[in-house]
XYZ file of C-alpha atoms in Angstrom:
585
model
C 109.969 92.581 122.775
C 110.642 96.512 124.399
C 107.602 98.346 125.692
C 107.381 102.064 126.753
C 106.526 103.592 129.844
C 103.639 104.829 130.652
C 103.070 108.458 131.135
C 100.311 109.537 128.871
C 96.752 109.075 130.375
C 98.298 105.861 131.393
C 99.610 104.496 127.996
C 103.158 104.523 126.552
C 103.817 108.662 126.066
C 105.253 106.848 122.665
C 101.348 106.342 121.742
C 101.304 110.719 121.786
C 103.458 110.514 118.703
C 102.124 108.085 116.726
C 98.641 109.362 117.275
C 99.760 112.139 115.625
C 101.894 110.673 113.307
C 99.008 108.920 112.173
C 96.297 111.782 112.947
C 98.183 114.255 110.083
C 98.457 111.721 107.251
C 94.539 110.670 108.009
C 94.394 114.558 107.604
C 96.294 114.745 104.468
C 94.293 111.590 102.314
C 91.114 112.455 102.886
C 91.254 116.167 102.341
C 92.358 114.792 99.269
C 89.970 112.403 98.957
C 87.203 114.910 99.936
C 87.993 116.967 96.761
C 89.347 114.429 94.001
C 85.869 113.624 92.461
C 84.706 117.065 92.819
C 88.551 118.271 91.211
C 88.150 115.686 88.066
C 85.181 116.437 87.094
C 84.900 120.392 87.532
C 88.416 121.507 86.918
C 89.391 118.344 84.177
C 85.441 118.040 83.566
C 86.474 114.634 83.140
C 83.259 112.601 82.560
C 81.241 111.208 85.967
C 82.105 107.797 84.297
C 85.851 108.859 83.806
C 85.874 110.631 87.203
C 84.587 107.890 89.544
C 86.488 104.938 87.612
C 89.974 107.092 88.435
C 88.555 107.714 91.915
C 87.506 103.843 92.124
C 91.253 102.713 91.336
C 92.969 105.145 93.625
C 90.878 103.650 96.493
C 91.691 100.241 95.353
C 95.240 101.133 94.872
C 95.114 102.252 98.487
C 94.253 99.079 99.948
C 95.943 96.396 97.832
C 99.584 98.501 98.218
C 100.298 97.986 102.349
C 99.864 94.013 101.642
C 103.440 94.707 99.967
C 104.685 97.384 102.224
C 103.815 95.542 104.970
C 105.898 92.512 103.899
C 108.738 94.435 102.824
C 108.898 96.397 106.709
C 108.461 93.071 108.339
C 111.526 91.736 106.835
C 114.537 94.217 105.373
C 113.288 97.791 105.914
C 111.513 97.960 109.821
C 108.109 99.898 110.174
C 109.549 103.439 111.101
C 111.451 103.408 108.112
C 108.882 102.635 105.808
C 106.395 104.714 107.303
C 108.709 107.863 107.286
C 109.303 107.258 103.154
C 105.109 106.456 102.397
C 105.099 109.825 104.338
C 107.433 111.462 102.066
C 106.131 109.837 98.659
C 102.711 111.004 99.388
C 103.719 114.282 100.480
C 105.247 114.525 97.015
C 101.913 113.305 95.308
C 99.848 115.961 97.290
C 102.208 118.490 95.568
C 101.714 117.003 92.705
C 98.063 117.312 92.725
C 98.020 121.031 93.020
C 99.344 121.843 89.632
C 96.262 121.376 87.689
C 96.452 124.498 85.407
C 94.407 126.650 84.134
C 90.319 124.694 84.159
C 89.507 123.119 80.996
C 87.946 124.490 78.091
C 84.368 122.652 77.883
C 83.700 122.486 73.928
C 79.944 119.984 72.747
C 79.726 117.941 69.315
C 76.600 118.480 68.134
C 75.457 116.309 65.117
C 79.367 116.090 64.534
C 80.141 119.587 64.346
C 82.455 120.410 67.306
C 81.340 124.016 69.098
C 83.058 125.856 71.776
C 80.937 126.037 75.178
C 80.835 129.832 76.326
C 80.136 130.128 80.174
C 79.438 132.719 82.313
C 79.073 133.316 85.844
C 81.754 130.262 86.542
C 83.794 130.069 89.392
C 86.566 127.676 88.960
C 86.048 126.094 93.004
C 84.383 122.999 94.619
C 81.512 125.050 95.259
C 79.595 126.532 92.353
C 78.011 129.929 91.956
C 74.668 128.870 91.153
C 74.512 131.160 88.733
C 76.275 129.466 85.647
C 75.284 129.216 82.423
C 76.564 127.401 79.363
C 75.991 128.464 75.483
C 76.857 126.896 72.235
C 76.597 129.792 69.533
C 74.821 129.024 66.519
C 74.135 130.929 63.548
C 75.324 134.114 65.683
C 72.737 132.876 68.679
C 73.673 132.137 71.799
C 71.553 129.164 72.645
C 71.311 127.681 76.429
C 71.785 124.306 76.896
C 69.265 122.232 78.261
C 69.102 118.272 79.079
C 65.996 116.148 78.781
C 64.478 113.503 80.414
C 65.175 111.257 77.387
C 69.261 111.955 77.456
C 68.426 114.894 74.468
C 69.419 118.282 74.356
C 67.160 121.279 73.502
C 68.973 124.493 72.899
C 67.371 127.306 74.109
C 67.122 130.849 72.355
C 67.145 133.995 74.850
C 62.733 134.403 73.954
C 62.968 130.611 75.600
C 62.013 129.205 73.019
C 63.591 125.362 71.752
C 65.691 126.598 68.738
C 67.370 123.230 68.007
C 66.682 120.119 69.188
C 69.637 117.472 69.201
C 69.329 113.766 69.953
C 71.091 112.049 73.009
C 73.266 110.265 69.615
C 74.006 113.982 68.391
C 75.165 115.508 71.733
C 78.780 115.074 73.118
C 80.186 117.523 75.266
C 83.583 117.067 76.562
C 87.153 119.585 77.220
C 90.347 119.937 75.759
C 92.899 118.532 78.495
C 96.731 119.006 77.954
C 98.128 115.419 77.926
C 101.500 116.660 80.142
C 98.817 117.732 82.843
C 96.563 114.916 82.800
C 99.866 112.842 83.229
C 101.202 114.838 86.480
C 97.734 114.184 87.583
C 97.622 110.630 87.600
C 101.612 110.635 88.486
C 100.436 112.140 91.727
C 97.799 109.776 92.503
C 100.214 106.770 91.203
C 102.956 107.698 94.365
C 99.909 108.662 96.429
C 98.922 105.227 96.783
C 102.634 103.645 96.362
C 103.279 105.757 99.114
C 100.317 104.895 101.343
C 101.445 101.238 100.994
C 104.689 101.748 102.919
C 102.490 103.980 105.366
C 99.185 102.500 106.558
C 100.151 99.031 107.095
C 103.089 100.110 109.412
C 102.586 103.016 111.745
C 99.897 100.629 113.493
C 102.790 97.762 113.701
C 104.486 100.019 115.434
C 101.504 100.949 117.454
C 101.625 96.974 118.723
C 105.157 97.078 119.736
C 104.296 99.671 122.498
C 102.818 96.821 124.540
C 103.976 93.810 125.796
C 101.816 90.200 124.375
C 99.781 90.381 127.439
C 99.451 94.105 128.198
C 95.255 94.604 129.018
C 95.717 98.114 127.948
C 96.743 97.468 123.949
C 93.223 97.233 122.697
C 92.456 100.581 124.402
C 95.934 101.974 123.278
C 94.328 100.769 119.309
C 91.132 102.925 119.841
C 93.116 105.840 120.990
C 94.721 105.973 117.620
C 91.455 104.718 115.446
C 90.611 108.351 116.924
C 93.458 110.105 115.785
C 92.633 108.496 111.788
C 88.474 110.102 112.445
C 89.823 113.166 114.279
C 92.379 113.921 111.094
C 89.696 113.006 108.913
C 87.025 115.346 110.339
C 89.187 118.247 110.674
C 90.797 118.108 106.814
C 87.416 117.381 105.182
C 86.525 121.112 106.749
C 89.869 122.641 105.823
C 90.931 121.437 102.263
C 87.311 122.189 100.655
C 87.110 125.116 102.475
C 90.455 126.480 101.465
C 89.954 125.044 97.877
C 86.720 127.017 97.565
C 87.869 130.422 99.275
C 91.308 130.454 97.480
C 91.453 127.779 95.110
C 92.070 123.875 94.288
C 95.972 124.182 94.755
C 94.993 125.403 98.185
C 93.583 122.535 99.263
C 95.822 120.146 97.785
C 98.800 122.010 99.815
C 97.549 121.965 103.024
C 96.806 117.612 102.778
C 100.446 118.078 101.747
C 101.310 120.214 104.744
C 99.721 117.931 106.467
C 102.101 114.940 105.269
C 105.097 116.667 106.000
C 103.966 117.370 109.829
C 103.387 113.464 109.652
C 106.662 112.410 108.023
C 108.691 115.655 110.913
C 106.804 113.592 113.979
C 108.793 110.433 112.847
C 111.848 112.461 111.665
C 112.230 114.418 114.495
C 111.150 112.115 117.409
C 113.973 113.266 119.877
C 114.821 109.723 120.136
C 111.785 108.527 121.626
C 111.125 105.973 119.241
C 114.475 104.468 119.186
C 113.387 101.141 120.250
C 110.276 100.617 118.004
C 109.990 100.124 114.334
C 113.384 98.759 113.367
C 114.539 96.776 111.195
C 114.630 93.348 111.969
C 117.520 91.863 113.116
C 118.207 88.859 111.165
C 117.730 91.002 107.513
C 120.919 90.152 106.423
C 122.462 92.984 104.084
C 120.782 96.630 104.102
C 118.482 96.493 100.935
C 117.121 99.930 102.146
C 117.913 101.887 98.737
C 116.957 99.085 96.608
C 113.832 98.858 97.523
C 113.544 103.089 97.803
C 114.258 103.343 94.020
C 112.019 99.948 93.207
C 108.841 101.541 94.635
C 109.756 104.683 92.870
C 110.575 102.675 89.571
C 106.742 101.110 90.043
C 105.523 104.677 90.154
C 105.275 104.481 86.480
C 103.522 101.391 86.316
C 100.784 102.584 88.617
C 100.276 105.711 86.875
C 99.898 103.090 83.155
C 97.349 100.858 84.954
C 95.265 104.286 85.806
C 95.514 105.094 82.182
C 94.173 102.197 80.627
C 91.301 102.537 83.544
C 91.029 105.741 82.641
C 90.566 104.888 78.759
C 88.729 101.708 79.449
C 85.335 101.201 77.185
C 82.273 100.025 78.532
C 81.232 96.607 77.459
C 78.210 96.301 75.056
C 74.582 95.981 76.586
C 73.509 92.874 76.836
C 76.764 91.392 76.179
C 77.353 88.957 78.630
C 79.957 88.042 81.645
C 82.484 87.407 79.384
C 82.305 89.883 77.374
C 82.341 92.549 81.176
C 85.351 90.504 82.065
C 87.082 91.214 78.910
C 85.948 94.799 78.900
C 87.739 95.570 82.545
C 90.646 97.698 82.708
C 93.929 95.903 83.555
C 93.470 97.321 86.875
C 90.327 95.196 87.696
C 91.669 91.695 86.221
C 94.379 92.282 88.141
C 92.031 92.792 91.369
C 89.304 90.107 90.828
C 92.179 87.341 89.410
C 94.002 87.898 92.509
C 90.915 87.641 94.694
C 89.491 84.467 93.126
C 92.618 82.763 92.761
C 93.788 83.645 96.644
C 90.469 82.395 98.186
C 90.379 78.959 97.014
C 94.579 78.388 97.237
C 94.232 79.264 100.558
C 91.062 77.026 102.087
C 93.265 73.902 99.719
C 95.965 75.248 102.175
C 94.118 75.213 105.367
C 92.048 72.091 104.551
C 95.646 69.920 104.075
C 98.078 71.869 106.732
C 94.920 72.619 109.012
C 92.629 70.706 111.404
C 88.732 69.907 110.764
C 88.086 72.902 112.893
C 90.684 75.191 111.886
C 89.873 74.658 108.405
C 86.180 74.984 109.317
C 87.349 78.680 110.644
C 89.044 79.315 107.932
C 85.758 78.768 105.436
C 83.834 81.479 107.965
C 86.829 83.588 107.659
C 86.330 83.585 103.983
C 82.849 83.840 104.006
C 82.960 86.817 106.047
C 85.752 88.529 104.143
C 83.301 87.845 100.700
C 80.681 89.910 102.597
C 82.923 92.604 103.926
C 83.403 93.158 99.702
C 79.562 93.723 99.454
C 79.709 96.222 102.241
C 82.932 98.540 101.299
C 81.464 98.722 97.906
C 78.744 100.436 98.818
C 79.678 102.027 101.600
C 82.657 103.970 99.611
C 80.071 105.765 97.517
C 80.656 108.634 99.740
C 83.442 110.333 98.041
C 81.722 109.580 94.253
C 78.272 109.100 93.674
C 77.230 110.834 96.990
C 79.544 113.883 96.650
C 78.134 114.514 93.226
C 74.761 113.892 93.929
C 75.458 117.122 97.513
C 77.015 118.948 94.129
C 74.051 118.646 92.379
C 70.392 118.066 93.986
C 71.286 118.871 97.716
C 70.167 122.156 99.070
C 73.557 122.740 101.049
C 72.295 125.398 103.395
C 72.419 124.847 107.238
C 69.754 126.805 109.214
C 70.090 129.658 106.037
C 73.374 130.663 108.378
C 76.040 129.304 105.854
C 76.621 126.771 103.804
C 78.682 123.673 103.445
C 80.529 122.900 100.163
C 79.689 119.184 98.523
C 82.852 117.741 99.287
C 82.482 119.295 103.296
C 79.833 116.547 103.302
C 81.956 113.444 103.923
C 82.892 114.930 107.278
C 79.472 114.043 108.598
C 81.167 110.368 108.608
C 84.121 111.063 110.730
C 81.987 113.394 113.164
C 79.417 110.297 113.838
C 82.351 108.164 114.031
C 84.098 110.387 116.664
C 80.925 110.895 118.547
C 79.142 107.376 118.007
C 81.958 104.725 118.727
C 82.497 105.071 122.292
C 78.397 104.991 122.368
C 78.377 101.582 120.454
C 81.324 100.589 123.020
C 78.825 101.157 125.785
C 76.344 99.280 124.181
C 78.213 96.161 123.175
C 79.747 96.154 126.906
C 76.121 96.198 128.318
C 74.583 93.069 125.941
C 77.300 91.290 126.371
C 77.263 91.498 129.947
C 73.992 89.982 129.603
C 74.656 87.188 127.103
C 72.847 89.629 124.381
C 75.533 90.867 122.406
C 75.404 89.832 118.552
C 77.814 87.263 116.904
C 80.441 88.544 114.362
C 77.853 87.629 111.371
C 75.178 89.044 112.854
C 77.527 92.244 112.935
C 78.221 92.046 109.796
C 74.821 91.292 108.508
C 73.460 94.213 110.454
C 76.352 96.488 108.844
C 75.689 95.285 105.007
C 71.299 95.792 105.669
C 72.152 98.951 107.115
C 74.179 100.509 104.329
C 71.235 99.931 101.904
C 69.047 101.736 104.646
C 70.621 104.618 104.765
C 70.529 105.168 101.126
C 66.574 104.601 101.284
C 66.244 107.108 104.019
C 67.648 108.957 101.299
C 65.559 108.365 98.651
C 62.867 108.928 100.813
C 63.808 112.137 101.548
C 63.959 112.785 97.664
C 60.281 113.210 97.922
C 60.621 116.175 99.757
C 62.854 118.236 96.787
C 62.196 121.448 96.151
C 61.865 123.137 92.934
C 65.243 123.232 91.785
C 65.304 119.591 92.159
C 67.673 119.348 95.663
C 67.159 118.226 98.730
C 67.981 119.283 102.393
C 71.255 118.117 103.551
C 70.061 116.822 106.753
C 68.496 114.063 104.887
C 72.053 113.357 103.415
C 73.542 114.108 107.198
C 70.850 111.429 108.348
C 71.992 108.813 105.515
C 75.243 109.053 107.386
C 74.142 108.699 110.247
C 72.842 105.699 109.824
C 75.774 104.192 107.554
C 78.264 105.397 110.347
C 76.742 103.012 112.761
C 76.310 100.048 110.001
C 80.491 101.269 109.600
C 81.024 100.299 113.745
C 79.158 97.207 113.675
C 81.705 95.494 110.854
C 85.032 98.113 110.331
C 86.082 97.263 114.414
C 85.454 93.659 114.151
C 87.587 92.764 111.171
C 90.953 92.913 111.291
C 90.235 91.825 114.573
C 88.093 88.596 113.311
C 90.829 87.772 111.024
C 93.716 87.319 113.662
C 91.121 84.677 115.437
C 90.121 82.298 112.710
C 92.991 82.573 111.059
C 95.154 79.699 111.080
C 98.742 80.939 112.945
C 101.313 80.748 110.038
C 99.619 82.646 107.682
C 98.034 85.138 110.004
C 100.030 87.921 107.514
C 98.744 86.682 104.834
C 94.721 86.619 105.534
C 95.059 90.121 106.159
C 96.576 90.390 103.093
C 93.139 89.023 101.716
C 91.228 91.396 103.887
C 92.473 94.273 102.605
C 92.549 92.692 99.009
C 88.346 92.249 99.452
C 88.517 96.184 100.225
C 90.597 96.665 96.988
C 88.221 95.144 95.223
C 85.222 97.017 96.572
C 86.905 100.123 96.216
C 87.201 99.253 92.159
C 83.377 97.835 92.124
C 82.735 100.696 94.290
C 83.402 102.985 90.994
C 81.608 100.999 88.471
C 78.634 101.633 90.457
C 79.326 104.978 90.303
C 79.613 105.036 87.084
C 76.136 103.858 86.930
C 74.611 106.815 88.711
C 76.497 108.754 86.061
C 74.690 111.932 84.781
C 75.103 114.034 81.540
C 76.999 117.368 82.177
C 78.679 120.286 80.168
C 81.770 121.914 81.844
C 81.039 119.503 84.940
C 77.551 120.522 85.666
C 74.537 119.205 85.248
C 72.149 120.380 82.196
C 69.081 118.858 83.886
C 68.917 118.864 87.712
C 65.516 116.642 87.506
C 66.934 113.813 85.367
C 69.889 114.454 87.781
C 67.841 113.492 90.326
C 65.836 110.993 88.825
C 69.057 108.806 88.097
C 70.652 109.018 91.551
C 67.077 108.151 93.253
C 66.630 105.021 90.953
C 70.709 104.044 91.708
C 70.352 104.456 95.403
C 66.876 102.955 95.415
C 68.088 100.078 93.564
C 71.854 99.356 95.553
C 69.883 99.762 99.041
C 67.190 97.459 98.600
C 70.124 94.723 96.895
C 72.183 95.594 99.814
C 69.030 94.909 103.107
C 69.021 92.350 100.868
C 72.176 90.580 101.047
C 72.031 91.734 104.746
C 69.005 89.691 105.441
C 70.864 87.244 103.505
C 74.087 86.929 106.142
C 71.615 87.061 108.721
C 69.846 83.942 107.399
C 73.667 82.394 107.170
C 74.855 83.673 110.685
C 74.144 80.691 112.869
C 76.004 77.766 110.895
C 79.080 80.506 110.160
C 79.298 80.915 113.965
C 79.427 77.256 114.419
C 81.839 76.955 111.947
C 83.530 79.837 114.279
C 84.320 77.327 117.024
C 83.343 79.046 119.508
C 85.426 82.805 118.175
C 83.586 85.667 119.278
């Protein structure tokens, strides 16, 4: 293995190049992520259910495609070419998101008759003006749309009296979207997920190549690299929403695309610094790179069809049971759940037949922790969906009365707390380790799962102090992100390391794929949970802030206590799981 010289803070100088490459890629991705749900609900007027489903599907594909992208790089392309190709495809996807067209015109079906919704003081931006009003015109009267607690709609006359009351079943809001523009957006998301599959697993592989197999600096090098991820996320989650607010949605996505191009440029014009790293395997045979690129691009329309199917999926009828639920899943859902449910037992059977008793038990421990990892990310990844919508609808985003954040910018709290707290937690774990008190991996997982639930319950507590407009101070949301970030730091840094230590040596790569598959399943299910928190909107805005707050409180309370309970169960199982791990820490 070729190793690099050390002249960048005691690490190979090439680490600086890979650090900035990853930073700019994460800048683009997290900038897009911060805006996506609001873009779908405010500009395109998708209802909460559809927007959360699209977001969850996108996040799921982001974690599923690296399984294939890593395999292709290992066998044919090499990491460097894979990363550059992925960067260009993702940049093209971000550019396409800029072309959202004019904002969708809302309408409302009232007792089967469609009426155009008249809008006042509406700004097509991530942050609303706070003075939006939406009316329907009936019998020459402009009637304000007001939602009631039971889901029905009251249409209010200018003097405030109820001119007409519409049952929940008799009111259907919506908007006329251009099929072409909708297809462009789905194409953009498909390109982002395909490009990510080539980029995500292979940039980390190149970092690993900088160090020899016994180089003690390797863990520290990955820690520095991990900081690049969060630095990019922190910057983009402030800047992209700001530009979207000041200039327009397109500007936020454009700067994400520029970040992605800077990531590509860092490798393309590296001055030969990375010539010895990330190259194709010597035994790859005939160069198949062009064929792989073509097949990857041809796959984009297939992913588009998965998104289209997901967008149009209808929920199963209430009370029809698990079979009806499975049948009602989108094609993407069936693909993810089916692959995961088949992969876990098949791999365990392989380990039982081909490994020793201890190796099999270690694999069982790994699969148990992978399953619990799915629970964690399902709840943690509400940040991009239900929590962003909560920030938009039921959070006072004023900071000390000096300025206001946008709902999209609240996602930066997570990156901020990771950057500031990760070094602290490393010191804490080290202090406990020296005294023989460091929690085992299963205990850390249990703390993480329970911790994400505690974060939700903290936010629910804060809703008791909501103001007269049914909004909660932004500091309650920040406190929730603080607790959930601490929970993340109990799981995320140890997960991949745990997989490499517990897996059979000959199927470590496959187990890495299962780890990412578990997160893909979690992202999909996270979108489903966000759909449960759906609130009726007209023109992208809620018609009853109190009902909105009550809905979020109910959902966050349930998933908070469920998360705490699941964490407690894992804590009880921690000792027998630790025995299965045979000393792995």
